[in-house]
CSV table of C-alpha atoms in Angstrom, one decimal:
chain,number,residue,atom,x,y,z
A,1,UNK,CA,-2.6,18.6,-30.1
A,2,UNK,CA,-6.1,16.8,-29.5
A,3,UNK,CA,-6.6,12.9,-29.9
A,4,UNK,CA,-9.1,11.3,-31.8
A,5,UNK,CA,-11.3,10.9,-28.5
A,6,UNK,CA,-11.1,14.6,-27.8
A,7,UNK,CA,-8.9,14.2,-24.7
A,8,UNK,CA,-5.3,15.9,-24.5
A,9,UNK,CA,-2.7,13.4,-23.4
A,10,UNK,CA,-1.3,13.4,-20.3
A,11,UNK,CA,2.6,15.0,-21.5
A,12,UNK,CA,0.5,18.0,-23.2
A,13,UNK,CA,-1.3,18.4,-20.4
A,14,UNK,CA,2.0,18.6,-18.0
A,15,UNK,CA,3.7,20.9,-20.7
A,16,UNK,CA,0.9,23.4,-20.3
A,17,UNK,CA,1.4,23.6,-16.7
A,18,UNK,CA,4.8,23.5,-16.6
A,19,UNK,CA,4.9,25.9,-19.4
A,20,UNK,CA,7.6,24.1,-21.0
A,21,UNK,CA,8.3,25.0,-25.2
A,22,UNK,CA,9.1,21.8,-26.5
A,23,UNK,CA,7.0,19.0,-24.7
A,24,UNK,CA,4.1,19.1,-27.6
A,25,UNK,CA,5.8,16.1,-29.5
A,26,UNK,CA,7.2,15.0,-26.4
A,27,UNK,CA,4.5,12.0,-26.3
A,28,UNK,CA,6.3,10.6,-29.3
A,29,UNK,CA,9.4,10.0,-27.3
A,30,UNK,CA,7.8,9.2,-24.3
A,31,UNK,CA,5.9,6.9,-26.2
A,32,UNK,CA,8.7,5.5,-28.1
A,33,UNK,CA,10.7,4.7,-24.6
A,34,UNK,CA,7.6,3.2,-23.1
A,35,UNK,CA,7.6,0.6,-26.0
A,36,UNK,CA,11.2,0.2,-25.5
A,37,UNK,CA,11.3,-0.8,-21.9
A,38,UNK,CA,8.2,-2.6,-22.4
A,39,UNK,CA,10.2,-4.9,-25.1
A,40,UNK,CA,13.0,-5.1,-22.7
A,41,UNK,CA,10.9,-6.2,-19.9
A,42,UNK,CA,9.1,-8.7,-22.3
A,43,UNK,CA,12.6,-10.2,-23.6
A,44,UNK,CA,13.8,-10.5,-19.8
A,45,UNK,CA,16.8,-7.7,-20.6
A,46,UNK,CA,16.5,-5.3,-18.3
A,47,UNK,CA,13.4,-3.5,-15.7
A,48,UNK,CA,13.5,0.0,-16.3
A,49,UNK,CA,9.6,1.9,-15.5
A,50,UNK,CA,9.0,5.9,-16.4
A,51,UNK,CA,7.8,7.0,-12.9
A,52,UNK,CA,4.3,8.2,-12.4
A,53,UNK,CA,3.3,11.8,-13.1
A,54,UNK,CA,3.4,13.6,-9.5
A,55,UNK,CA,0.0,14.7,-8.3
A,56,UNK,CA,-1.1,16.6,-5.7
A,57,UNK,CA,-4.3,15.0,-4.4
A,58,UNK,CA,-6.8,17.3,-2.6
A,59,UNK,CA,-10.3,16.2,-3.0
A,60,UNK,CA,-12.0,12.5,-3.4
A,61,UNK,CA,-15.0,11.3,-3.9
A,62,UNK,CA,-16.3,8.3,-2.8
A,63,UNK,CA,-19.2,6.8,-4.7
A,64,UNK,CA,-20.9,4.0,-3.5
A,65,UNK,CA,-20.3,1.0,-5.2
A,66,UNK,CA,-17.7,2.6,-7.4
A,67,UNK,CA,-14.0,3.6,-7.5
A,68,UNK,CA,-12.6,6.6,-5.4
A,69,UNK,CA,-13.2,9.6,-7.8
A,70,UNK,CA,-10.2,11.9,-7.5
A,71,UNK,CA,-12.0,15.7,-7.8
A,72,UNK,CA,-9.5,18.0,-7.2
A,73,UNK,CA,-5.5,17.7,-8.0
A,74,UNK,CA,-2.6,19.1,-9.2
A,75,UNK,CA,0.0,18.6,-11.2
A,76,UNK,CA,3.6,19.0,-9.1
A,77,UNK,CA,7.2,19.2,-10.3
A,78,UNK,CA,9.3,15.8,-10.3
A,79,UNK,CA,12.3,16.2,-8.2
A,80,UNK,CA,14.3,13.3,-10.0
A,81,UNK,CA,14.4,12.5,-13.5
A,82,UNK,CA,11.7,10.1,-15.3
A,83,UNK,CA,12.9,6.7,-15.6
A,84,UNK,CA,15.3,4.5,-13.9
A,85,UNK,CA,15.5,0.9,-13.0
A,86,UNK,CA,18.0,-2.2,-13.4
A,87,UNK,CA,20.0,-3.5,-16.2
A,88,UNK,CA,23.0,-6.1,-16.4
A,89,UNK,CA,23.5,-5.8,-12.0
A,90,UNK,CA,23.4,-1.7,-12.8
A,91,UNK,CA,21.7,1.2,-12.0
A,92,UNK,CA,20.4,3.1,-14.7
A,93,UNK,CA,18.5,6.3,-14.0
A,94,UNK,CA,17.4,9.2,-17.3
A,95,UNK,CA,15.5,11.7,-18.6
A,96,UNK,CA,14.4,12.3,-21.9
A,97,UNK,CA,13.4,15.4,-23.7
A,98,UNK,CA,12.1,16.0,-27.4
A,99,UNK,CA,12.7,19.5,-28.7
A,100,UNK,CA,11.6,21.0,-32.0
A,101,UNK,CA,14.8,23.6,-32.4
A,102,UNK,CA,16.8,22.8,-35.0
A,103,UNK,CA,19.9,24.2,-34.2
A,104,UNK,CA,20.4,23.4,-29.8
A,105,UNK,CA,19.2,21.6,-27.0
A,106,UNK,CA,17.3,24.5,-24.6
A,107,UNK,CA,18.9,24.0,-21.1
A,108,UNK,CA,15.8,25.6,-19.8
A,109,UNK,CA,14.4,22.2,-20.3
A,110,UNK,CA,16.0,21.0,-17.2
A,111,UNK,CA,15.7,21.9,-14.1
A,112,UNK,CA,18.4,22.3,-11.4
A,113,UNK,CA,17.3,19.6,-8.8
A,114,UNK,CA,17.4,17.1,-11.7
A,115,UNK,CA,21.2,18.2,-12.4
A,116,UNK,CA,21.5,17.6,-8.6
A,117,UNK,CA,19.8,14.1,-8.7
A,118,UNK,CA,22.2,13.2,-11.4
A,119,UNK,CA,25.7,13.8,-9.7
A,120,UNK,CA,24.4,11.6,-7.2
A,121,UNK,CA,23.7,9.3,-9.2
A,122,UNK,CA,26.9,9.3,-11.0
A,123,UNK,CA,29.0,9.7,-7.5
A,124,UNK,CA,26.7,6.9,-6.4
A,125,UNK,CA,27.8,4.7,-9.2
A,126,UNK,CA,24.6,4.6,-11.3
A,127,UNK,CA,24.5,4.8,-14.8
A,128,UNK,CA,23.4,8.1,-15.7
A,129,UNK,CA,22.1,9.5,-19.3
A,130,UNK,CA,19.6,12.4,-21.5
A,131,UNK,CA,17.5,10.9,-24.1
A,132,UNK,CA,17.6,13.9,-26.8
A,133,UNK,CA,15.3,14.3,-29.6
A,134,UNK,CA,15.6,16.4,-32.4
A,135,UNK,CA,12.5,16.4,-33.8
A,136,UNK,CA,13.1,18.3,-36.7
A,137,UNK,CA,16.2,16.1,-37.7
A,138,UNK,CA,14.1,13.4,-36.2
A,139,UNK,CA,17.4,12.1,-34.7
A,140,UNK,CA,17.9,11.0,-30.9
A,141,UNK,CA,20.7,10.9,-28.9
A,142,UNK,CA,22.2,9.8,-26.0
A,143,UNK,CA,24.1,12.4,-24.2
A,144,UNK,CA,25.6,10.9,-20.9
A,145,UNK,CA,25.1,12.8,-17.8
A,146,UNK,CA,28.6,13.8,-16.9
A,147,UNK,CA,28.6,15.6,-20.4
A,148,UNK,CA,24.8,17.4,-19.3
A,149,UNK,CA,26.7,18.5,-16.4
A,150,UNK,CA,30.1,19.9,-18.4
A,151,UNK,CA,27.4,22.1,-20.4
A,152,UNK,CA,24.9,23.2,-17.6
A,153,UNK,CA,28.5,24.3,-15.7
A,154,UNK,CA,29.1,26.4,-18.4
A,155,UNK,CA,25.6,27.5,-18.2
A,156,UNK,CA,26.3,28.7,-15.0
A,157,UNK,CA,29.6,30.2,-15.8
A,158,UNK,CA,29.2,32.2,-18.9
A,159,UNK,CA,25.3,32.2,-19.1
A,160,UNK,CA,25.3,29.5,-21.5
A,161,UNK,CA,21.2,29.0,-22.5
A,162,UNK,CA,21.5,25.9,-24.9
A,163,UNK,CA,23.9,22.7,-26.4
A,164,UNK,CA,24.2,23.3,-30.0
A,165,UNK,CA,23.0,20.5,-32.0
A,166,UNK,CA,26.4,20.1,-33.7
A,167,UNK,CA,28.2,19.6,-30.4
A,168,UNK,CA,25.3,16.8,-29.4
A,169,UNK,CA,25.9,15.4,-32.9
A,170,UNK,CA,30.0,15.0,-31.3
A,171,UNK,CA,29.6,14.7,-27.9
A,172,UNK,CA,26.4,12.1,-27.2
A,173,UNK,CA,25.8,8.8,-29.0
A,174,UNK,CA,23.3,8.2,-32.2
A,175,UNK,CA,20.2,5.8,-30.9
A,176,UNK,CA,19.0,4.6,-34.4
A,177,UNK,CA,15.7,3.9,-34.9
A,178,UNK,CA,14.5,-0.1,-34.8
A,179,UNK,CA,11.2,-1.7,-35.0
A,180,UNK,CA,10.8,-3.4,-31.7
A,181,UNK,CA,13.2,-1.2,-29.8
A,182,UNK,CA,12.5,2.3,-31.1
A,183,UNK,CA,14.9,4.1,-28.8
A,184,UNK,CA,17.4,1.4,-28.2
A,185,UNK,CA,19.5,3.1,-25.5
A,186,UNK,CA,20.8,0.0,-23.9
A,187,UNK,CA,22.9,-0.5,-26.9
A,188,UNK,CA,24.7,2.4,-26.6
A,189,UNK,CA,24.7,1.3,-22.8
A,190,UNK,CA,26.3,-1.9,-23.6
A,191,UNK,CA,29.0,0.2,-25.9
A,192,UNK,CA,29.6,2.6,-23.0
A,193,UNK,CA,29.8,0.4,-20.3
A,194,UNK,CA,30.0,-3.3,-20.9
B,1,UNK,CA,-7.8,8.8,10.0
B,2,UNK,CA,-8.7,12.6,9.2
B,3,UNK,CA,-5.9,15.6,9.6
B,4,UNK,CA,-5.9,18.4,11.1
B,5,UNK,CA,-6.9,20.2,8.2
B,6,UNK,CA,-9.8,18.4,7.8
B,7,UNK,CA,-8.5,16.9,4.4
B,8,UNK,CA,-7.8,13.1,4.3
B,9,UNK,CA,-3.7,11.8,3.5
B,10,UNK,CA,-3.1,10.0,0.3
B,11,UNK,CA,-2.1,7.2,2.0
B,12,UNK,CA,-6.2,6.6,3.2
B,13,UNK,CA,-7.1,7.3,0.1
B,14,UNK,CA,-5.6,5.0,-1.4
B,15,UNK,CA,-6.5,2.2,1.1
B,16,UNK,CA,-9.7,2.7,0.9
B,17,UNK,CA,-9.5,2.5,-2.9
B,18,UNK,CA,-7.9,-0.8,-2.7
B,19,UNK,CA,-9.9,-2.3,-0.1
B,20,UNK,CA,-6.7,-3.3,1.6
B,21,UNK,CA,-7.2,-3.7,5.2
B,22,UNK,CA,-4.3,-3.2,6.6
B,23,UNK,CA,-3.4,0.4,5.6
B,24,UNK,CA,-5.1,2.8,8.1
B,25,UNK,CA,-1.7,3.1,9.9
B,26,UNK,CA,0.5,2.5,6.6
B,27,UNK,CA,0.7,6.1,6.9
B,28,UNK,CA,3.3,5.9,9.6
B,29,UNK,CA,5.5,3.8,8.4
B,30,UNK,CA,5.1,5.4,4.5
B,31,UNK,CA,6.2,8.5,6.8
B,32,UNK,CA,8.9,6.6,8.5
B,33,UNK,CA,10.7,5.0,5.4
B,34,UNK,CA,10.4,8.8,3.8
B,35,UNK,CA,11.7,10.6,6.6
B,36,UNK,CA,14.5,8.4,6.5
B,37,UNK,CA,14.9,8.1,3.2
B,38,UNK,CA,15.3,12.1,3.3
B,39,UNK,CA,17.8,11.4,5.8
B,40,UNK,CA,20.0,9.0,3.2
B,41,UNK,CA,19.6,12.0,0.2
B,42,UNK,CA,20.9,14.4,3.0
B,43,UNK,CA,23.7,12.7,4.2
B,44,UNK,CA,24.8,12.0,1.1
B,45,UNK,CA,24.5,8.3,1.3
B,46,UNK,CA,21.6,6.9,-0.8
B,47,UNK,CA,19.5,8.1,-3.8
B,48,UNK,CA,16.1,6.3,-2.4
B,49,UNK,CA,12.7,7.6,-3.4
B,50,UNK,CA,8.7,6.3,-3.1
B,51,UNK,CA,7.5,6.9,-6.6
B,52,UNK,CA,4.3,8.8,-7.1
B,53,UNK,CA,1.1,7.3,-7.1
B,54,UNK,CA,-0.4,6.0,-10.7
B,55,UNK,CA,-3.2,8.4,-11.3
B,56,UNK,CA,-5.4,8.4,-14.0
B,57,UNK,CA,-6.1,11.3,-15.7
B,58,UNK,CA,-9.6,11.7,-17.8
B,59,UNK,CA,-10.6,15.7,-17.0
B,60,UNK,CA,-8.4,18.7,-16.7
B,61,UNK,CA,-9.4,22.4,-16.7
B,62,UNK,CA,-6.9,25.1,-17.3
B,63,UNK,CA,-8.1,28.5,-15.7
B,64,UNK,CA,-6.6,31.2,-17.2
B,65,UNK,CA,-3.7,33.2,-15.1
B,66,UNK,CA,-3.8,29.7,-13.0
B,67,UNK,CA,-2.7,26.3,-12.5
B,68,UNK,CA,-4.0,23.3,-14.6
B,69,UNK,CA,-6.7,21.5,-11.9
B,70,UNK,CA,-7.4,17.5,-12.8
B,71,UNK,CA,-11.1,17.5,-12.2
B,72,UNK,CA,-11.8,13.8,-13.0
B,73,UNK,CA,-9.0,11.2,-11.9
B,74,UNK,CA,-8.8,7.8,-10.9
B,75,UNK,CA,-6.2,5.6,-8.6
B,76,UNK,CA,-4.3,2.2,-10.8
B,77,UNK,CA,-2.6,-0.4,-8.9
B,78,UNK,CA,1.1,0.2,-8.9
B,79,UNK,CA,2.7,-2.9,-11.3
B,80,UNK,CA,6.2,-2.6,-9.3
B,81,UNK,CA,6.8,-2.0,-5.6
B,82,UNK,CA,7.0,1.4,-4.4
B,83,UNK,CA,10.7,2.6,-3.8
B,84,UNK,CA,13.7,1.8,-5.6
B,85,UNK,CA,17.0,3.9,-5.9
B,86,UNK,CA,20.8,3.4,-5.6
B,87,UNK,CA,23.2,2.4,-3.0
B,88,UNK,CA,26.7,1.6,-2.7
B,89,UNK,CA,26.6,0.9,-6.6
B,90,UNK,CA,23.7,-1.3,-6.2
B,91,UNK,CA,20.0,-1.1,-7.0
B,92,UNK,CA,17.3,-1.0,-4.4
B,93,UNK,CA,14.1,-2.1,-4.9
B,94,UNK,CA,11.4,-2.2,-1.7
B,95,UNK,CA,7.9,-2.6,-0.9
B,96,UNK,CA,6.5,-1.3,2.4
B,97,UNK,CA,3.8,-3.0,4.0
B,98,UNK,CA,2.0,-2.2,7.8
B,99,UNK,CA,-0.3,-5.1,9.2
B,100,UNK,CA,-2.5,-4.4,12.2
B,101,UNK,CA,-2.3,-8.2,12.7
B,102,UNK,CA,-1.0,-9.8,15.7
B,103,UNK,CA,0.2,-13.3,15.1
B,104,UNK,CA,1.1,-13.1,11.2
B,105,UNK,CA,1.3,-10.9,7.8
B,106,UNK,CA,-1.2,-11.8,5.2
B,107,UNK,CA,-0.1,-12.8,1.9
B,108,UNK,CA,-3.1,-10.8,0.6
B,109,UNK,CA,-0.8,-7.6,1.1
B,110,UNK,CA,1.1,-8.5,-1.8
B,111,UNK,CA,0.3,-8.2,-5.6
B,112,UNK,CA,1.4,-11.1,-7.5
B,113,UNK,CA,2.6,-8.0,-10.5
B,114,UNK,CA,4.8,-7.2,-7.1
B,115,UNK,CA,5.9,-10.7,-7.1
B,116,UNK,CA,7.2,-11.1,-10.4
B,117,UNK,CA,8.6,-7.9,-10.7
B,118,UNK,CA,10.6,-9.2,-7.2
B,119,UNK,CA,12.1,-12.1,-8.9
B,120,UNK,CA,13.4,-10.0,-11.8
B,121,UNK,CA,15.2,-7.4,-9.5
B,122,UNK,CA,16.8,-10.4,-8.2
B,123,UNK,CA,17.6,-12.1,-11.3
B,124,UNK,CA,18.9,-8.9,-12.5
B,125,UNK,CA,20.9,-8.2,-9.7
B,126,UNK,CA,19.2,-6.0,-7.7
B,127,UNK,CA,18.7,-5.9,-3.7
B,128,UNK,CA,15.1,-6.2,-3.5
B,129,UNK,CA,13.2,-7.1,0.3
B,130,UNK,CA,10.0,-6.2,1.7
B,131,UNK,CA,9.9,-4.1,5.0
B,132,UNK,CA,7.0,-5.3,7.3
B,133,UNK,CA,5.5,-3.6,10.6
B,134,UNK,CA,3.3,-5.1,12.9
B,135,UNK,CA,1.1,-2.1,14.3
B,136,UNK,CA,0.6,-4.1,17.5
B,137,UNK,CA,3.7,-5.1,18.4
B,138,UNK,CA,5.5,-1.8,16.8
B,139,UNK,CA,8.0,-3.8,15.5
B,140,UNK,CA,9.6,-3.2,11.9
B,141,UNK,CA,11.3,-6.3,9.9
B,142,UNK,CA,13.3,-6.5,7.2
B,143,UNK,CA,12.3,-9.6,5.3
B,144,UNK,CA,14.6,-10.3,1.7
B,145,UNK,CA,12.6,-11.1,-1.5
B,146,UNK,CA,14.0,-14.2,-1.4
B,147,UNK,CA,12.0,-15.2,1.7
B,148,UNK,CA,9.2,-13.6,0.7
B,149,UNK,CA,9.2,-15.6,-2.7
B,150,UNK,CA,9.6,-18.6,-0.8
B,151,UNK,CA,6.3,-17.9,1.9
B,152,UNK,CA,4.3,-17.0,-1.6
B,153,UNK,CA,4.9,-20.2,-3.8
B,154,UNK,CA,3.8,-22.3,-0.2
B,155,UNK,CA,1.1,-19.8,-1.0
B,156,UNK,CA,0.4,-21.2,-4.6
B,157,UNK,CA,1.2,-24.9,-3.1
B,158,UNK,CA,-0.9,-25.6,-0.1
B,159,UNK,CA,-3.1,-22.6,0.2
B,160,UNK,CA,-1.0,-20.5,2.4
B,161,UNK,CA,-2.8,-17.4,3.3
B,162,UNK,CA,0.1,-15.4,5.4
B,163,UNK,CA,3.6,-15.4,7.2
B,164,UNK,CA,3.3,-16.2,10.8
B,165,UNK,CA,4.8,-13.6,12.9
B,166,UNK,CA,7.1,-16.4,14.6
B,167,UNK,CA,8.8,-17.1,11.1
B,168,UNK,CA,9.0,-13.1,10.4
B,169,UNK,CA,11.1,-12.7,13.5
B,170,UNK,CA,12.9,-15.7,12.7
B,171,UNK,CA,13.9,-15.1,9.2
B,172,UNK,CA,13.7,-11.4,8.6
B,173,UNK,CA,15.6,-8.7,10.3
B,174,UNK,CA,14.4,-6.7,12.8
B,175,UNK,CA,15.1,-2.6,11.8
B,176,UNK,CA,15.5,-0.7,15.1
B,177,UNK,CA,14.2,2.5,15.7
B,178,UNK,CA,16.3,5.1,15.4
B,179,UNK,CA,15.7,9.3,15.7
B,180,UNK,CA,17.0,10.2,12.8
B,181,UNK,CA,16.4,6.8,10.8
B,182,UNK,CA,13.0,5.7,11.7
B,183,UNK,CA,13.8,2.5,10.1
B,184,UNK,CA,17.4,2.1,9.0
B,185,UNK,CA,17.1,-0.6,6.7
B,186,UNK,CA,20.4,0.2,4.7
B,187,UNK,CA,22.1,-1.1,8.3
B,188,UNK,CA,20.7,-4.3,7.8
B,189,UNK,CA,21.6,-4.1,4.1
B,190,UNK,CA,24.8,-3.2,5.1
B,191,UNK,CA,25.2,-6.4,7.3
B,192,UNK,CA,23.8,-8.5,4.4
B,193,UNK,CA,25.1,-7.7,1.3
B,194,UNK,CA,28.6,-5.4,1.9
């Protein structure tokens, strides 16, 4: 997808390097949850930041008079997951991914360091969660990580490669769709949790 | 500072984007706080990570059978501080700053995006401080946000320009050097908070 300026966004641009299927409407989402924790910052509820895209930096320029001019770089693979921050004394650490299958969730959309990250985080006591669009059913989810891991074990067990929709539908939590907060995860938060 | 390999570390790259002064030895102590950071994630006992550095993006070129090279890129000024993570069911948030300053820290080392965003993680219930090393003296300080904030509204007040050294030693925490934890600042965490 091109913007009206001609220049790919930045999540298209990591999808093609990363060579991921289902990242193309993955701005939406990312988009959606930047507005989100911008609102919550705004209304004083909570300080959660998407971390910046990892780049490997190997040439600069250095223009007189004008900004360091990065000339060379690469994108690298995050070893965590994208967003975290505080909320209500609590740690609260996700990822989020959009997908356009209608039927399952790829697993091949996460990687195994990230499933790592979040058992620490869980043993740690953080608070610990998948934002899941369907963008098909145009539906997200919240899918806690101690659920993510149940399936990826299974991934690992029986060669597992996806969690049905149905069983997302079951097993994670609705995030309706609202105005100001378009992926209002700390609702379900407060549900879960609070 | 150039490396072996001839290329240049992000870390004076990025100073000399930001005209601070102060950062031409940063390097060691970002090294430091990672190294012992890796330490915590190895050990099992915190979930602390520097997050990337804010790029922006405006060219990319994907070669074909090859990775996607950014061509045109540019450095933005972080709007939090630069490691956060989880420990003993709390949130950490840090900023890491190296003066080459004898007799005090500048103030002019801190954002005021840094400072706000400081008051939240405390409001919100997070453990948020500022680590500080004095190049000359090679000495590393632990100083709490809350003593920090204090320093920076004498700032707004009467003109304040920097911490003296004197009050530094006197009301932050001096983090001892350690082999394996170049600059343990969960003990001092541990001694303040648990």
């Amino acid at each position: 997808m091109n913007y009206p300026n001609g220049k790919r966004s930045l999540s298209n641009i990591k999808s093609k390097t990363t060579n991921q299927t289902f990242s193309n409407r993955g701005m939406t989402l990312e988009e959606d949850i930047n507005q989100t924790n911008q609102y919550y910052l705004d209304m004083d509820l909570a300080i959660i930041h998407k971390k910046p895209t990892p780049i490997q930096i190997v040439k600069v320029n250095y223009p007189k008079r004008s900004a360091a001019v990065i000339t060379e770089a690469y994108f690298k693979q995050a070893s965590t997951t994208d967003y975290n921050g505080l909320y209500r004394n609590h740690y609260v650490d996700f990822e989020a991914k959009e997908t356009k299958n209608k039927h399952s969730f790829p697993l091949a959309n996460v990687h195994e360091h990230q499933i790592h990250h979040m058992e620490s985080i869980i043993k740690h006591g953080g608070i610990c969660f998948m934002i899941i669009r369907f963008a098909h059913h145009d539906e997200t989810y919240l899918l806690e990580a101690k659920e993510l891991l149940a399936f990826w074990y299974e991934k690992e067990a029986d060669g597992r490669k996806s969690i049905p929709y149905t069983q997302i539908k079951q097993r994670g939590h609705f995030i309706p769709f609202k105005y100001q907060t378009r992926v209002d995860y700390l609702s379900i938060i407060d549900q879960l949790y609070f």
